[in-house]
Amino acid sequence: MSDSEADTAPSAQTASTRSILLVFLCTLSGAAAQILMKYGANHLTGAGLLGIITNLPLIAGYVLYGVNTVLMVLALRHGHLSVLYPIVALTYVWVTILSPMFFVDPLNVFKVTGVTLIVFGVSMIGVGSRP
Amino acid sequence: MTTPFSSMLLVLGASFVGSFGAVCLKLGADRLPPGLWGMLRSWRLALGVFLYLLSSVLFVGGLKDGSLTVLYPLVALGYVWTLIWSRLFFREPFNRSKVLGLALILVGVFFIGLGNR
């Protein structure tokens, strides 16, 4: 792709399906990163910097955050920020649903209500912003 | 549980700084030179990543003490700032679905804060 194409493409539409899928992937990897980092922080063995750089889940979490940023930038090339950014809130949904499997962090009626509202909110933005 | 004013201020600051991180990523993404190397060369993207890191440091400091019922909605304000900046800097339209959808997300995050007490 030429530079001029990269300059003009994003304003042509509100958000391409590809961009929405990329942000969706971003929320999955963001949730995985958060869970890995929490798990890593709970299982720190060494002290200080040595403890951090020898902690595999923690490092995997950092790497996933890097992947996350690349995915987000690729998504933002062909979509409006006001459409794509709120989709990131789905990260809350995955973390809330997955946390009970890895931590003592049970679901309750508040969390389920919150997750449902976020899913509706994100869907509303996604559906209402189709070109 | 009482929430220190300093925690609220830190989280509010974090959401504000983070929203500018998103703006910089968008600015960088719109002017992206081809290839992965182009991504690494973009100062706008570098600034965006820096602002994200800064906001995460502020978040960690702010969320350490205090009630998540109070602090989570402040975290979610980042979505409101970003919607305002996208209108202001990129002339993206507001519409009913964006505003209503965002309102649902904010209430949803508030409920997750309630559930995490």
mmCIF file of C-alpha atoms in Angstrom, chain A residues 47-120:
data_model
loop_
_atom_site.group_PDB
_atom_site.id
_atom_site.type_symbol
_atom_site.label_atom_id
_atom_site.label_comp_id
_atom_site.label_asym_id
_atom_site.label_seq_id
_atom_site.Cartn_x
_atom_site.Cartn_y
_atom_site.Cartn_z
ATOM 1 C CA ALA A 47 12.684 -10.328 44.738
ATOM 2 C CA GLY A 48 12.856 -7.141 42.675
ATOM 3 C CA LEU A 49 13.730 -7.071 38.984
ATOM 4 C CA LEU A 50 15.022 -10.677 38.979
ATOM 5 C CA GLY A 51 11.614 -11.851 40.193
ATOM 6 C CA ILE A 52 9.931 -10.022 37.335
ATOM 7 C CA ILE A 53 12.224 -11.100 34.483
ATOM 8 C CA THR A 54 12.100 -14.773 35.529
ATOM 9 C CA ASN A 55 8.303 -14.798 35.794
ATOM 10 C CA LEU A 56 6.953 -16.379 32.604
ATOM 11 C CA PRO A 57 3.253 -15.407 32.965
ATOM 12 C CA LEU A 58 4.238 -11.818 33.701
ATOM 13 C CA ILE A 59 6.521 -11.648 30.643
ATOM 14 C CA ALA A 60 3.849 -13.273 28.457
ATOM 15 C CA GLY A 61 1.438 -10.600 29.715
ATOM 16 C CA TYR A 62 3.813 -7.800 28.699
ATOM 17 C CA VAL A 63 4.367 -9.368 25.264
ATOM 18 C CA LEU A 64 0.600 -9.640 24.752
ATOM 19 C CA TYR A 65 0.244 -5.941 25.597
ATOM 20 C CA GLY A 66 2.716 -5.223 22.801
ATOM 21 C CA VAL A 67 0.738 -7.410 20.385
ATOM 22 C CA ASN A 68 -2.347 -5.583 21.577
ATOM 23 C CA THR A 69 -0.949 -2.177 20.652
ATOM 24 C CA VAL A 70 -0.044 -3.367 17.144
ATOM 25 C CA LEU A 71 -3.563 -4.792 16.638
ATOM 26 C CA MET A 72 -5.130 -1.547 17.871
ATOM 27 C CA VAL A 73 -3.022 0.593 15.506
ATOM 28 C CA LEU A 74 -3.888 -1.657 12.543
ATOM 29 C CA ALA A 75 -7.571 -1.378 13.476
ATOM 30 C CA LEU A 76 -7.452 2.417 13.835
ATOM 31 C CA ARG A 77 -6.166 2.780 10.257
ATOM 32 C CA HIS A 78 -9.571 1.978 8.831
ATOM 33 C CA GLY A 79 -12.054 3.112 11.379
ATOM 34 C CA HIS A 80 -13.284 5.909 13.557
ATOM 35 C CA LEU A 81 -11.835 6.191 17.043
ATOM 36 C CA SER A 82 -15.303 6.898 18.459
ATOM 37 C CA VAL A 83 -16.534 3.543 17.120
ATOM 38 C CA LEU A 84 -13.498 1.355 17.785
ATOM 39 C CA TYR A 85 -12.372 2.600 21.190
ATOM 40 C CA PRO A 86 -15.584 1.801 23.129
ATOM 41 C CA ILE A 87 -15.327 -1.802 21.865
ATOM 42 C CA VAL A 88 -12.232 -2.125 24.088
ATOM 43 C CA ALA A 89 -14.712 -2.226 27.023
ATOM 44 C CA LEU A 90 -15.332 -5.876 26.062
ATOM 45 C CA THR A 91 -12.042 -6.561 27.879
ATOM 46 C CA TYR A 92 -13.983 -6.068 31.141
ATOM 47 C CA VAL A 93 -16.422 -8.732 29.960
ATOM 48 C CA TRP A 94 -13.755 -11.386 29.255
ATOM 49 C CA VAL A 95 -11.796 -10.656 32.425
ATOM 50 C CA THR A 96 -14.937 -10.833 34.574
ATOM 51 C CA ILE A 97 -16.085 -14.102 32.977
ATOM 52 C CA LEU A 98 -12.636 -15.760 32.984
ATOM 53 C CA SER A 99 -11.381 -14.653 36.414
ATOM 54 C CA PRO A 100 -13.427 -17.239 38.383
ATOM 55 C CA MET A 101 -11.545 -19.997 36.509
ATOM 56 C CA PHE A 102 -8.126 -18.761 37.581
ATOM 57 C CA PHE A 103 -8.626 -16.885 40.844
ATOM 58 C CA VAL A 104 -10.917 -16.904 43.853
ATOM 59 C CA ASP A 105 -13.072 -14.275 42.204
ATOM 60 C CA PRO A 106 -16.652 -15.583 41.888
ATOM 61 C CA LEU A 107 -19.315 -14.057 39.660
ATOM 62 C CA ASN A 108 -22.239 -12.291 41.310
ATOM 63 C CA VAL A 109 -25.422 -10.570 40.180
ATOM 64 C CA PHE A 110 -23.692 -7.155 39.907
ATOM 65 C CA LYS A 111 -20.937 -8.490 37.656
ATOM 66 C CA VAL A 112 -23.389 -10.364 35.429
ATOM 67 C CA THR A 113 -25.533 -7.203 35.129
ATOM 68 C CA GLY A 114 -22.449 -5.124 34.303
ATOM 69 C CA VAL A 115 -21.221 -7.608 31.690
ATOM 70 C CA THR A 116 -24.679 -7.700 30.050
ATOM 71 C CA LEU A 117 -24.911 -3.896 29.906
ATOM 72 C CA ILE A 118 -21.434 -3.577 28.376
ATOM 73 C CA VAL A 119 -22.231 -6.189 25.708
ATOM 74 C CA PHE A 120 -25.433 -4.304 24.820
#
